[in-house]
């Protein structure tokens, strides 16, 4: 076979996307419900007593952070589960023997996970309008940045799904690492609000750059330069792609 197998990539993509829709409550409604509760508690109840942060109403200020919180967790979990299940059931060998390569596999699995995350992001942004009035200063950059983050963490989730050898390990990184780092990355506050030296220490958290980058696309203000946020995200994307290429080249975990 030569060239890119579009039919193979589309088949994987379609199957994975339909799997997400078959569990729509868990995949889409549950994250939206959780985010809505954050808006009610932090946006309406607490936000009404808060001063504007960086010139933005508090309820609107937390929208990018809440979006990133949901996006990272759901993208990573969905992508990792998508590749783990074929390994768990043994159907991974059908994929390895099929006329599809690394590119087709990634487009299928990662593309489906990223698409679901983008749909989820759109629903959350629509839900946010029920609680607060907000505008997006740079909508084109916002969509591009969300797509970049979704693709990066879909790749990361793919690696996690290959690494994990149990369902318990699938939830370790999204629940015990990504979620706490996102909370500590400026989801509900600006890093400038932290006393020294915690404002500097917070910059050691890579998720802070993602939250800050998305907040810049919304309101034109951020804790760090958008260029740095973009560069780090692109670097993470490149590293994940290289790791996956190595995994398929060596067959690590895939043929066990």
Short mmCIF file of C-alpha atoms in Angstrom, two decimals:
data_model
loop_
_atom_site.label_atom_id
_atom_site.label_comp_id
_atom_site.label_asym_id
_atom_site.label_seq_id
_atom_site.Cartn_x
_atom_site.Cartn_y
_atom_site.Cartn_z
CA UNK A 1 0.00 0.00 0.00
CA UNK A 2 1.27 3.47 -0.81
CA UNK A 3 -0.05 6.83 0.20
CA UNK A 4 -2.53 7.72 2.90
CA UNK A 5 -5.42 5.30 3.47
CA UNK A 6 -8.29 7.76 3.79
CA UNK A 7 -10.93 5.04 4.04
CA UNK A 8 -9.10 3.33 6.89
CA UNK A 9 -8.63 6.59 8.79
CA UNK A 10 -12.28 7.52 8.27
CA UNK A 11 -13.48 4.11 9.48
CA UNK A 12 -11.49 4.43 12.72
CA UNK A 13 -12.60 8.04 13.18
CA UNK A 14 -16.27 7.22 12.60
CA UNK A 15 -16.24 4.22 14.93
CA UNK A 16 -14.60 6.14 17.76
CA UNK A 17 -16.91 9.13 17.36
CA UNK A 18 -19.99 6.91 17.41
CA UNK A 19 -18.69 5.24 20.57
CA UNK A 20 -18.58 8.64 22.26
CA UNK A 21 -22.13 9.45 21.18
CA UNK A 22 -23.40 6.09 22.44
CA UNK A 23 -22.30 7.19 25.91
CA UNK A 24 -23.50 10.77 25.46
CA UNK A 25 -24.54 11.24 29.08
CA UNK A 26 -21.11 10.37 30.42
CA UNK A 27 -19.19 11.94 27.54
CA UNK A 28 -21.10 15.19 27.02
CA UNK A 29 -23.87 15.86 29.52
CA UNK A 30 -21.94 15.02 32.70
CA UNK A 31 -19.05 17.46 31.99
CA UNK A 32 -21.51 20.20 31.03
CA UNK A 33 -23.49 19.63 34.25
CA UNK A 34 -20.30 19.79 36.32
CA UNK A 35 -19.18 22.99 34.60
CA UNK A 36 -22.63 24.52 35.13
CA UNK A 37 -22.31 23.87 38.85
CA UNK A 38 -18.97 25.70 38.85
CA UNK A 39 -20.66 28.67 37.18
CA UNK A 40 -23.47 28.65 39.74
CA UNK A 41 -21.16 28.41 42.76
CA UNK A 42 -18.14 30.42 41.68
CA UNK A 43 -19.70 32.62 39.02
CA UNK A 44 -23.04 33.59 40.51
CA UNK A 45 -22.74 33.03 44.26
CA UNK A 46 -19.11 34.04 44.81
CA UNK A 47 -18.51 36.05 41.64
CA UNK A 48 -21.15 38.63 42.52
CA UNK A 49 -19.05 39.57 45.56
CA UNK A 50 -15.73 39.67 43.70
CA UNK A 51 -14.05 42.66 42.13
CA UNK A 52 -13.26 42.46 38.40
CA UNK A 53 -10.03 40.59 37.67
CA UNK A 54 -7.75 42.16 35.05
CA UNK A 55 -10.69 44.36 34.07
CA UNK A 56 -12.99 41.37 33.46
CA UNK A 57 -16.08 40.45 35.47
CA UNK A 58 -15.16 37.49 37.67
CA UNK A 59 -17.89 35.20 36.33
CA UNK A 60 -16.59 35.81 32.81
CA UNK A 61 -12.95 35.63 33.91
CA UNK A 62 -13.24 31.99 34.96
CA UNK A 63 -14.79 30.79 31.68
CA UNK A 64 -11.46 30.01 29.92
CA UNK A 65 -10.17 28.20 33.01
CA UNK A 66 -13.30 26.08 33.37
CA UNK A 67 -13.22 25.32 29.66
CA UNK A 68 -9.59 24.21 29.92
CA UNK A 69 -10.37 22.14 33.02
CA UNK A 70 -13.00 20.16 31.15
CA UNK A 71 -11.11 20.06 27.88
CA UNK A 72 -7.92 18.55 29.30
CA UNK A 73 -9.64 15.91 31.39
CA UNK A 74 -12.18 14.78 28.80
CA UNK A 75 -9.77 14.82 25.85
CA UNK A 76 -7.15 12.78 27.67
CA UNK A 77 -9.65 10.29 29.10
CA UNK A 78 -11.53 9.76 25.86
CA UNK A 79 -8.39 9.22 23.79
CA UNK A 80 -6.76 6.90 26.32
CA UNK A 81 -9.91 4.78 26.67
CA UNK A 82 -10.26 4.61 22.88
CA UNK A 83 -6.92 2.84 22.37
CA UNK A 84 -6.92 0.93 25.69
CA UNK A 85 -10.10 -1.01 24.95
CA UNK A 86 -8.74 -2.65 21.75
CA UNK A 87 -5.68 -3.68 23.76
CA UNK A 88 -7.85 -4.99 26.58
CA UNK A 89 -10.14 -7.01 24.30
CA UNK A 90 -7.39 -8.14 21.92
CA UNK A 91 -8.86 -6.46 18.85
CA UNK A 92 -5.69 -4.33 18.62
CA UNK A 93 -4.20 -7.11 16.48
CA UNK A 94 -6.87 -6.54 13.85
CA UNK A 95 -5.79 -2.90 13.72
CA UNK A 96 -2.09 -3.81 13.53
CA UNK A 97 -2.71 -6.23 10.67
CA UNK A 98 -4.99 -3.84 8.76
CA UNK A 99 -3.61 -1.76 5.85
CA UNK A 100 -3.35 1.39 7.99
CA UNK A 101 -0.23 3.09 9.27
CA UNK A 102 0.63 5.41 12.13
CA UNK A 103 -0.83 8.45 10.37
CA UNK A 104 -4.19 6.81 9.69
CA UNK A 105 -4.39 5.44 13.23
CA UNK A 106 -3.67 8.82 14.78
CA UNK A 107 -6.10 10.65 12.50
CA UNK A 108 -8.81 8.15 13.45
CA UNK A 109 -8.34 7.82 17.20
CA UNK A 110 -6.94 11.25 18.02
CA UNK A 111 -9.17 13.03 15.53
CA UNK A 112 -12.30 11.53 17.08
CA UNK A 113 -11.20 12.45 20.61
CA UNK A 114 -10.35 16.00 19.54
CA UNK A 115 -13.67 16.37 17.69
CA UNK A 116 -15.64 15.28 20.74
CA UNK A 117 -13.71 17.77 22.83
CA UNK A 118 -14.47 20.59 20.40
CA UNK A 119 -18.17 19.71 20.49
CA UNK A 120 -17.99 19.70 24.27
CA UNK A 121 -16.23 23.09 24.28
CA UNK A 122 -18.95 24.56 22.06
CA UNK A 123 -21.67 23.25 24.38
CA UNK A 124 -19.91 24.65 27.46
CA UNK A 125 -19.50 28.08 25.84
CA UNK A 126 -23.18 28.06 24.90
CA UNK A 127 -24.08 27.05 28.46
CA UNK A 128 -21.94 29.87 29.85
CA UNK A 129 -24.17 32.43 28.13
CA UNK A 130 -26.97 31.36 30.48
CA UNK A 131 -24.95 32.54 33.47
CA UNK A 132 -22.86 35.50 32.30
CA UNK A 133 -22.48 37.89 29.40
CA UNK A 134 -19.10 37.59 27.74
CA UNK A 135 -17.42 38.27 24.43
CA UNK A 136 -14.41 36.63 22.78
CA UNK A 137 -11.84 39.22 21.71
CA UNK A 138 -10.02 36.91 19.28
CA UNK A 139 -12.46 34.18 18.17
CA UNK A 140 -10.20 32.89 15.38
CA UNK A 141 -7.27 32.46 17.76
CA UNK A 142 -9.57 30.97 20.41
CA UNK A 143 -10.77 28.24 18.05
CA UNK A 144 -7.22 27.58 16.86
CA UNK A 145 -5.83 27.38 20.39
CA UNK A 146 -8.62 25.06 21.55
CA UNK A 147 -8.00 22.78 18.55
CA UNK A 148 -4.27 22.76 19.25
CA UNK A 149 -4.75 21.88 22.93
CA UNK A 150 -7.35 19.22 22.03
CA UNK A 151 -4.99 17.62 19.50
CA UNK A 152 -2.03 17.73 21.90
CA UNK A 153 -3.84 16.09 24.80
CA UNK A 154 -5.54 13.60 22.50
CA UNK A 155 -2.04 12.45 21.56
CA UNK A 156 -1.08 12.46 25.23
CA UNK A 157 -4.15 10.38 26.07
CA UNK A 158 -3.26 7.97 23.28
CA UNK A 159 0.15 7.45 24.89
CA UNK A 160 -1.50 6.99 28.28
CA UNK A 161 -3.87 4.37 26.86
CA UNK A 162 -0.95 2.39 25.46
CA UNK A 163 1.03 2.69 28.70
CA UNK A 164 -1.80 1.70 31.04
CA UNK A 165 -2.27 -1.98 31.85
CA UNK A 166 -5.39 -1.53 33.98
CA UNK A 167 -8.48 0.66 34.15
CA UNK A 168 -7.15 2.16 37.36
CA UNK A 169 -4.05 3.51 35.62
CA UNK A 170 -6.23 5.16 32.98
CA UNK A 171 -7.60 7.54 35.61
CA UNK A 172 -4.41 8.27 37.50
CA UNK A 173 -3.06 11.09 35.33
CA UNK A 174 -6.38 12.83 34.39
CA UNK A 175 -7.73 12.76 37.96
CA UNK A 176 -4.65 12.96 40.18
CA UNK A 177 -2.38 15.12 38.01
CA UNK A 178 -4.18 17.10 35.30
CA UNK A 179 -7.14 18.21 37.41
CA UNK A 180 -5.08 19.50 40.38
CA UNK A 181 -2.61 21.23 38.04
CA UNK A 182 -5.48 22.94 36.22
CA UNK A 183 -7.00 24.16 39.49
CA UNK A 184 -3.57 25.50 40.51
CA UNK A 185 -2.94 26.96 37.05
CA UNK A 186 -5.14 30.03 37.41
CA UNK A 187 -8.56 28.59 36.64
CA UNK A 188 -10.26 30.69 39.32
CA UNK A 189 -7.69 33.44 39.80
CA UNK A 190 -4.94 35.42 38.13
CA UNK A 191 -1.38 34.47 39.01
CA UNK A 192 -0.79 38.14 39.81
CA UNK A 193 -3.11 37.70 42.79
CA UNK A 194 -0.71 35.24 44.43
CA UNK A 195 1.76 36.55 47.02
CA UNK A 196 5.47 36.22 46.35
CA UNK A 197 7.13 33.83 45.80
CA UNK A 198 4.05 31.75 44.91
CA UNK A 199 3.35 33.81 41.79
CA UNK A 200 6.76 32.75 40.43
CA UNK A 201 6.45 29.16 41.64
CA UNK A 202 3.09 28.88 39.87
CA UNK A 203 4.86 29.38 36.55
CA UNK A 204 6.46 25.95 37.04
CA UNK A 205 2.99 24.55 36.34
CA UNK A 206 2.74 23.99 32.55
CA UNK A 207 -1.07 24.07 32.65
CA UNK A 208 -0.88 27.70 33.79
CA UNK A 209 0.44 28.61 30.34
CA UNK A 210 -2.50 26.87 28.65
CA UNK A 211 -5.09 28.59 30.82
CA UNK A 212 -3.34 31.93 30.34
CA UNK A 213 -3.12 31.44 26.58
CA UNK A 214 -6.82 30.65 26.25
CA UNK A 215 -7.71 33.59 28.49
CA UNK A 216 -5.75 35.90 26.19
CA UNK A 217 -7.82 34.76 23.19
CA UNK A 218 -10.97 35.61 25.15
CA UNK A 219 -10.10 38.94 26.75
CA UNK A 220 -6.72 40.03 25.38
CA UNK A 221 -5.14 39.79 28.83
CA UNK A 222 -3.02 37.03 30.34
CA UNK A 223 -0.46 36.22 33.01
CA UNK A 224 2.18 35.15 30.48
CA UNK A 225 2.91 35.94 26.86
CA UNK A 226 0.65 34.23 24.34
CA UNK A 227 3.76 33.45 22.30
CA UNK A 228 5.22 31.39 25.14
CA UNK A 229 1.91 29.58 25.65
CA UNK A 230 1.70 28.76 21.96
CA UNK A 231 5.33 27.62 21.76
CA UNK A 232 4.97 25.29 24.75
CA UNK A 233 1.79 23.76 23.33
CA UNK A 234 3.40 23.17 19.94
CA UNK A 235 6.43 21.66 21.66
CA UNK A 236 4.22 19.30 23.67
CA UNK A 237 2.42 18.30 20.47
CA UNK A 238 5.74 17.51 18.76
CA UNK A 239 7.02 15.45 21.70
CA UNK A 240 3.83 13.39 21.88
CA UNK A 241 3.93 12.75 18.13
CA UNK A 242 7.55 11.58 18.34
CA UNK A 243 6.76 9.23 21.25
CA UNK A 244 3.84 7.66 19.38
CA UNK A 245 5.98 7.20 16.27
CA UNK A 246 8.54 5.39 18.43
CA UNK A 247 5.84 3.20 20.01
CA UNK A 248 4.56 2.05 16.63
CA UNK A 249 8.09 1.52 15.35
CA UNK A 250 9.06 -0.71 18.27
CA UNK A 251 5.63 -2.20 19.04
CA UNK A 252 5.98 -1.34 22.74
CA UNK A 253 2.87 -2.46 24.62
CA UNK A 254 0.98 -2.93 21.35
CA UNK A 255 1.95 -6.57 20.87
CA UNK A 256 1.90 -7.62 24.51
#
